[in-house]
């Protein structure tokens, strides 16, 4: 008589289970690495958009010579992005910086300018 669970039909079942677990972990990793790359690039583009907006705002208020959107484009390129749009409204500049990573288009917008005037006298 055979002991319960100790027959020859169970031989190698642990190996099959181990291979299945390893395959599942590899599939999960293969899906998460591109998503992490997109997230990391999005964070880098946020810095590029902030720098481009600040540089353009410095040009707009007269601290640096040049044209605001041209300066923003150079700064965005230097930080690994591409200037998709640049809107100047008085002393406030809004830029959108884009890039493509792992087949996904990633874009971030940033606005820079002097602080707003809140009260009738400008002091609150």
Short mmCIF file of N, CA and C in Angstrom, two decimals:
data_model
loop_
_atom_site.label_atom_id
_atom_site.label_comp_id
_atom_site.label_asym_id
_atom_site.label_seq_id
_atom_site.Cartn_x
_atom_site.Cartn_y
_atom_site.Cartn_z
N UNK A 1 0.83 -1.17 0.00
CA UNK A 1 0.00 0.00 0.00
C UNK A 1 0.89 1.25 0.00
N UNK A 2 0.48 2.30 -0.77
CA UNK A 2 1.26 3.54 -0.88
C UNK A 2 0.88 4.51 0.23
N UNK A 3 1.85 5.28 0.63
CA UNK A 3 1.58 6.32 1.62
C UNK A 3 0.90 7.48 0.92
N UNK A 4 0.08 8.21 1.66
CA UNK A 4 -0.62 9.36 1.09
C UNK A 4 0.37 10.43 0.67
N UNK A 5 0.25 10.92 -0.58
CA UNK A 5 1.08 12.02 -1.07
C UNK A 5 2.49 11.61 -1.37
N UNK A 6 2.83 10.37 -1.29
CA UNK A 6 4.20 9.98 -1.50
C UNK A 6 4.39 9.14 -2.74
N UNK A 7 3.47 9.16 -3.68
CA UNK A 7 3.56 8.34 -4.86
C UNK A 7 4.49 8.92 -5.90
N UNK A 8 4.76 8.17 -6.94
CA UNK A 8 5.66 8.59 -8.00
C UNK A 8 5.06 9.72 -8.84
N UNK A 9 3.77 9.96 -8.83
CA UNK A 9 3.14 11.00 -9.63
C UNK A 9 3.51 12.41 -9.19
N UNK A 10 4.06 12.57 -8.00
CA UNK A 10 4.43 13.89 -7.48
C UNK A 10 5.87 14.27 -7.79
N UNK A 11 6.62 13.40 -8.38
CA UNK A 11 8.02 13.67 -8.65
C UNK A 11 8.15 14.82 -9.65
N UNK A 12 8.92 15.85 -9.29
CA UNK A 12 9.15 16.99 -10.17
C UNK A 12 8.10 18.08 -10.09
N UNK A 13 7.08 17.94 -9.26
CA UNK A 13 6.04 18.97 -9.16
C UNK A 13 6.60 20.28 -8.60
N UNK A 14 7.56 20.18 -7.69
CA UNK A 14 8.19 21.39 -7.13
C UNK A 14 8.96 22.15 -8.18
N UNK A 15 9.61 21.44 -9.09
CA UNK A 15 10.37 22.09 -10.16
C UNK A 15 9.44 22.85 -11.10
N UNK A 16 8.30 22.25 -11.43
CA UNK A 16 7.33 22.90 -12.30
C UNK A 16 6.79 24.15 -11.63
N UNK A 17 6.51 24.07 -10.34
CA UNK A 17 6.01 25.23 -9.59
C UNK A 17 7.06 26.33 -9.54
N UNK A 18 8.32 25.97 -9.33
CA UNK A 18 9.40 26.96 -9.28
C UNK A 18 9.55 27.66 -10.63
N UNK A 19 9.48 26.91 -11.72
CA UNK A 19 9.58 27.50 -13.06
C UNK A 19 8.41 28.44 -13.31
N UNK A 20 7.22 28.05 -12.88
CA UNK A 20 6.04 28.91 -13.07
C UNK A 20 6.18 30.21 -12.28
N UNK A 21 6.70 30.14 -11.06
CA UNK A 21 6.88 31.35 -10.24
C UNK A 21 7.93 32.26 -10.87
N UNK A 22 9.02 31.68 -11.33
CA UNK A 22 10.07 32.49 -11.97
C UNK A 22 9.54 33.15 -13.24
N UNK A 23 8.75 32.41 -14.02
CA UNK A 23 8.17 32.98 -15.24
C UNK A 23 7.23 34.13 -14.91
N UNK A 24 6.44 33.99 -13.86
CA UNK A 24 5.51 35.06 -13.47
C UNK A 24 6.29 36.30 -13.02
N UNK A 25 7.36 36.12 -12.26
CA UNK A 25 8.17 37.25 -11.81
C UNK A 25 8.82 37.95 -13.01
N UNK A 26 9.32 37.18 -13.97
CA UNK A 26 9.94 37.78 -15.14
C UNK A 26 8.92 38.56 -15.98
N UNK A 27 7.71 38.02 -16.13
CA UNK A 27 6.67 38.74 -16.87
C UNK A 27 6.28 40.04 -16.18
N UNK A 28 6.15 40.00 -14.87
CA UNK A 28 5.82 41.20 -14.10
C UNK A 28 6.92 42.25 -14.23
N UNK A 29 8.16 41.81 -14.16
CA UNK A 29 9.29 42.72 -14.31
C UNK A 29 9.32 43.33 -15.71
N UNK A 30 9.05 42.50 -16.72
CA UNK A 30 9.04 43.00 -18.10
C UNK A 30 7.96 44.05 -18.32
N UNK A 31 6.88 43.99 -17.55
CA UNK A 31 5.81 44.99 -17.68
C UNK A 31 6.12 46.24 -16.87
N UNK A 32 6.77 46.09 -15.72
CA UNK A 32 6.99 47.23 -14.84
C UNK A 32 8.18 48.10 -15.22
N UNK A 33 9.21 47.54 -15.83
CA UNK A 33 10.39 48.33 -16.18
C UNK A 33 10.05 49.46 -17.15
N UNK A 34 9.30 49.22 -18.24
CA UNK A 34 8.94 50.36 -19.11
C UNK A 34 8.08 51.41 -18.40
N UNK A 35 7.18 50.97 -17.53
CA UNK A 35 6.36 51.94 -16.80
C UNK A 35 7.22 52.78 -15.85
N UNK A 36 8.19 52.14 -15.21
CA UNK A 36 9.09 52.89 -14.34
C UNK A 36 9.91 53.89 -15.16
N UNK A 37 10.33 53.49 -16.36
CA UNK A 37 11.10 54.39 -17.22
C UNK A 37 10.28 55.61 -17.59
N UNK A 38 9.00 55.41 -17.89
CA UNK A 38 8.12 56.53 -18.22
C UNK A 38 7.96 57.44 -17.01
N UNK A 39 7.78 56.87 -15.82
CA UNK A 39 7.65 57.67 -14.60
C UNK A 39 8.92 58.47 -14.34
N UNK A 40 10.08 57.84 -14.49
CA UNK A 40 11.34 58.53 -14.25
C UNK A 40 11.54 59.67 -15.26
N UNK A 41 11.21 59.43 -16.53
CA UNK A 41 11.34 60.47 -17.54
C UNK A 41 10.38 61.62 -17.27
N UNK A 42 9.18 61.30 -16.78
CA UNK A 42 8.20 62.34 -16.44
C UNK A 42 8.75 63.25 -15.35
N UNK A 43 9.41 62.66 -14.36
CA UNK A 43 10.00 63.47 -13.29
C UNK A 43 11.15 64.33 -13.83
N UNK A 44 11.95 63.78 -14.72
CA UNK A 44 13.04 64.55 -15.31
C UNK A 44 12.50 65.69 -16.16
N UNK A 45 11.41 65.42 -16.89
CA UNK A 45 10.80 66.47 -17.72
C UNK A 45 10.19 67.58 -16.86
N UNK A 46 9.71 67.23 -15.68
CA UNK A 46 9.17 68.26 -14.78
C UNK A 46 10.26 69.26 -14.43
N UNK A 47 11.46 68.77 -14.16
CA UNK A 47 12.59 69.66 -13.89
C UNK A 47 12.97 70.47 -15.10
N UNK A 48 12.94 69.84 -16.27
CA UNK A 48 13.26 70.56 -17.51
C UNK A 48 12.24 71.65 -17.80
N UNK A 49 10.96 71.35 -17.58
CA UNK A 49 9.91 72.35 -17.81
C UNK A 49 10.03 73.50 -16.83
N UNK A 50 10.31 73.21 -15.57
CA UNK A 50 10.50 74.28 -14.58
C UNK A 50 11.67 75.18 -14.95
N UNK A 51 12.80 74.55 -15.33
CA UNK A 51 13.97 75.34 -15.70
C UNK A 51 13.70 76.19 -16.94
N UNK A 52 13.02 75.61 -17.92
CA UNK A 52 12.71 76.37 -19.15
C UNK A 52 11.79 77.54 -18.85
N UNK A 53 10.77 77.31 -18.03
CA UNK A 53 9.84 78.39 -17.69
C UNK A 53 10.55 79.50 -16.91
N UNK A 54 11.39 79.12 -15.96
CA UNK A 54 12.13 80.13 -15.18
C UNK A 54 13.09 80.92 -16.07
N UNK A 55 13.77 80.25 -16.97
CA UNK A 55 14.70 80.94 -17.87
C UNK A 55 13.94 81.92 -18.78
N UNK A 56 12.80 81.47 -19.30
CA UNK A 56 12.00 82.35 -20.16
C UNK A 56 11.46 83.54 -19.37
N UNK A 57 11.05 83.31 -18.13
CA UNK A 57 10.55 84.41 -17.29
C UNK A 57 11.68 85.40 -16.97
N UNK A 58 12.89 84.90 -16.77
CA UNK A 58 14.03 85.80 -16.54
C UNK A 58 14.27 86.69 -17.76
N UNK A 59 14.12 86.13 -18.95
CA UNK A 59 14.27 86.93 -20.17
C UNK A 59 13.15 87.96 -20.24
N UNK A 60 11.95 87.53 -19.92
CA UNK A 60 10.78 88.41 -20.03
C UNK A 60 10.86 89.62 -19.11
N UNK A 61 11.39 89.42 -17.90
CA UNK A 61 11.48 90.56 -16.97
C UNK A 61 12.75 91.38 -17.19
N UNK A 62 13.62 90.93 -18.10
CA UNK A 62 14.79 91.72 -18.44
C UNK A 62 16.06 91.34 -17.72
N UNK A 63 16.08 90.25 -16.98
CA UNK A 63 17.30 89.84 -16.29
C UNK A 63 18.33 89.24 -17.24
N UNK A 64 17.85 88.65 -18.32
CA UNK A 64 18.72 87.99 -19.31
C UNK A 64 18.28 88.46 -20.69
N UNK A 65 19.24 88.76 -21.59
CA UNK A 65 18.84 89.18 -22.94
C UNK A 65 18.38 87.99 -23.78
N UNK A 66 17.54 88.28 -24.76
CA UNK A 66 17.09 87.26 -25.68
C UNK A 66 15.59 87.24 -25.85
N UNK A 67 15.10 86.21 -26.52
CA UNK A 67 13.67 86.01 -26.74
C UNK A 67 13.22 84.87 -25.84
N UNK A 68 12.15 85.05 -25.05
CA UNK A 68 11.78 84.07 -24.02
C UNK A 68 11.61 82.64 -24.53
N UNK A 69 10.89 82.47 -25.63
CA UNK A 69 10.62 81.11 -26.11
C UNK A 69 11.87 80.45 -26.69
N UNK A 70 12.76 81.22 -27.29
CA UNK A 70 14.01 80.65 -27.81
C UNK A 70 14.89 80.17 -26.66
N UNK A 71 14.96 80.96 -25.60
CA UNK A 71 15.74 80.56 -24.43
C UNK A 71 15.11 79.32 -23.78
N UNK A 72 13.79 79.30 -23.69
CA UNK A 72 13.11 78.14 -23.11
C UNK A 72 13.38 76.88 -23.93
N UNK A 73 13.43 77.01 -25.24
CA UNK A 73 13.71 75.87 -26.11
C UNK A 73 15.12 75.33 -25.88
N UNK A 74 16.09 76.23 -25.76
CA UNK A 74 17.47 75.80 -25.51
C UNK A 74 17.60 75.11 -24.16
N UNK A 75 16.94 75.65 -23.15
CA UNK A 75 17.02 75.05 -21.81
C UNK A 75 16.33 73.69 -21.79
N UNK A 76 15.18 73.58 -22.44
CA UNK A 76 14.47 72.30 -22.49
C UNK A 76 15.32 71.25 -23.20
N UNK A 77 15.96 71.62 -24.31
CA UNK A 77 16.81 70.69 -25.05
C UNK A 77 18.01 70.26 -24.22
N UNK A 78 18.59 71.20 -23.49
CA UNK A 78 19.75 70.87 -22.66
C UNK A 78 19.38 69.91 -21.53
N UNK A 79 18.11 69.87 -21.17
CA UNK A 79 17.66 68.99 -20.09
C UNK A 79 16.95 67.74 -20.60
N UNK A 80 17.09 67.44 -21.88
CA UNK A 80 16.56 66.19 -22.41
C UNK A 80 15.13 66.23 -22.89
N UNK A 81 14.57 67.40 -23.09
CA UNK A 81 13.20 67.51 -23.57
C UNK A 81 13.12 68.31 -24.85
N UNK A 82 11.89 68.50 -25.31
CA UNK A 82 11.64 69.30 -26.51
C UNK A 82 10.52 70.27 -26.18
N UNK A 83 10.72 71.54 -26.47
CA UNK A 83 9.71 72.55 -26.20
C UNK A 83 8.55 72.36 -27.17
N UNK A 84 7.37 72.00 -26.64
CA UNK A 84 6.19 71.79 -27.48
C UNK A 84 5.39 73.06 -27.64
N UNK A 85 5.33 73.87 -26.58
CA UNK A 85 4.61 75.14 -26.67
C UNK A 85 5.19 76.13 -25.68
N UNK A 86 5.01 77.40 -26.03
CA UNK A 86 5.50 78.49 -25.18
C UNK A 86 4.50 79.63 -25.31
N UNK A 87 3.93 80.04 -24.18
CA UNK A 87 2.94 81.10 -24.19
C UNK A 87 3.39 82.20 -23.23
N UNK A 88 3.52 83.41 -23.75
CA UNK A 88 3.93 84.56 -22.95
C UNK A 88 2.71 85.44 -22.72
N UNK A 89 2.40 85.71 -21.46
CA UNK A 89 1.26 86.56 -21.08
C UNK A 89 1.78 87.62 -20.11
N UNK A 90 2.17 88.75 -20.65
CA UNK A 90 2.77 89.78 -19.82
C UNK A 90 4.13 89.32 -19.34
N UNK A 91 4.30 89.24 -18.02
CA UNK A 91 5.56 88.76 -17.46
C UNK A 91 5.52 87.28 -17.11
N UNK A 92 4.40 86.62 -17.35
CA UNK A 92 4.23 85.21 -17.01
C UNK A 92 4.44 84.36 -18.26
N UNK A 93 5.24 83.30 -18.13
CA UNK A 93 5.54 82.41 -19.26
C UNK A 93 5.10 80.99 -18.88
N UNK A 94 4.36 80.35 -19.78
CA UNK A 94 3.94 78.96 -19.60
C UNK A 94 4.53 78.14 -20.74
N UNK A 95 5.23 77.08 -20.39
CA UNK A 95 5.85 76.21 -21.39
C UNK A 95 5.36 74.78 -21.21
N UNK A 96 5.41 74.03 -22.29
CA UNK A 96 5.12 72.59 -22.25
C UNK A 96 6.30 71.88 -22.90
N UNK A 97 6.89 70.95 -22.15
CA UNK A 97 8.06 70.20 -22.60
C UNK A 97 7.65 68.74 -22.77
N UNK A 98 8.04 68.14 -23.91
CA UNK A 98 7.66 66.76 -24.21
C UNK A 98 8.90 65.92 -24.52
N UNK A 99 8.69 64.60 -24.47
CA UNK A 99 9.71 63.62 -24.86
C UNK A 99 9.00 62.30 -25.10
N UNK A 100 9.69 61.38 -25.74
CA UNK A 100 9.15 60.04 -25.97
C UNK A 100 10.07 59.03 -25.32
N UNK A 101 9.48 58.13 -24.53
CA UNK A 101 10.26 57.07 -23.89
C UNK A 101 9.46 55.77 -23.96
N UNK A 102 10.10 54.73 -24.43
CA UNK A 102 9.49 53.41 -24.56
C UNK A 102 8.20 53.46 -25.38
N UNK A 103 8.16 54.33 -26.37
CA UNK A 103 6.98 54.43 -27.22
C UNK A 103 5.85 55.27 -26.66
N UNK A 104 6.02 55.83 -25.48
CA UNK A 104 5.00 56.66 -24.85
C UNK A 104 5.41 58.12 -24.95
N UNK A 105 4.46 58.98 -25.31
CA UNK A 105 4.71 60.42 -25.33
C UNK A 105 4.45 60.96 -23.92
N UNK A 106 5.43 61.68 -23.39
CA UNK A 106 5.34 62.23 -22.04
C UNK A 106 5.46 63.74 -22.16
N UNK A 107 4.60 64.48 -21.47
CA UNK A 107 4.65 65.93 -21.51
C UNK A 107 4.36 66.55 -20.16
N UNK A 108 5.02 67.65 -19.88
CA UNK A 108 4.85 68.37 -18.61
C UNK A 108 4.78 69.86 -18.91
N UNK A 109 3.90 70.56 -18.21
CA UNK A 109 3.79 72.01 -18.36
C UNK A 109 4.27 72.70 -17.08
N UNK A 110 4.80 73.91 -17.24
CA UNK A 110 5.25 74.70 -16.09
C UNK A 110 5.01 76.17 -16.40
N UNK A 111 4.76 76.93 -15.35
CA UNK A 111 4.52 78.37 -15.47
C UNK A 111 5.44 79.10 -14.52
N UNK A 112 5.99 80.22 -14.96
CA UNK A 112 6.86 81.03 -14.11
C UNK A 112 6.61 82.50 -14.40
N UNK A 113 6.84 83.30 -13.39
CA UNK A 113 6.68 84.75 -13.51
C UNK A 113 6.76 85.37 -12.14
N UNK A 114 6.63 86.67 -12.08
CA UNK A 114 6.68 87.33 -10.77
C UNK A 114 5.45 86.97 -9.95
N UNK A 115 5.54 87.08 -8.63
CA UNK A 115 4.37 86.78 -7.81
C UNK A 115 3.24 87.76 -8.10
N UNK A 116 2.01 87.27 -7.98
CA UNK A 116 0.84 88.09 -8.27
C UNK A 116 0.63 89.18 -7.24
N UNK A 117 0.01 90.25 -7.66
CA UNK A 117 -0.35 91.34 -6.75
C UNK A 117 -1.73 91.04 -6.21
N UNK A 118 -1.86 90.98 -4.88
CA UNK A 118 -3.12 90.52 -4.29
C UNK A 118 -4.04 91.64 -3.85
N UNK A 119 -3.53 92.65 -3.26
CA UNK A 119 -4.40 93.71 -2.74
C UNK A 119 -4.35 94.93 -3.63
N UNK A 120 -5.17 95.97 -3.32
CA UNK A 120 -5.17 97.18 -4.12
C UNK A 120 -3.84 97.92 -4.05
N UNK A 121 -3.09 97.73 -2.98
CA UNK A 121 -1.80 98.40 -2.87
C UNK A 121 -0.65 97.46 -3.19
N UNK A 122 -0.95 96.20 -3.43
CA UNK A 122 0.10 95.25 -3.72
C UNK A 122 0.67 94.61 -2.48
N UNK A 123 0.18 95.00 -1.31
CA UNK A 123 0.69 94.46 -0.05
C UNK A 123 -0.49 93.85 0.69
N UNK A 124 -0.26 92.69 1.27
CA UNK A 124 -1.35 92.07 2.02
C UNK A 124 -0.86 91.49 3.31
#
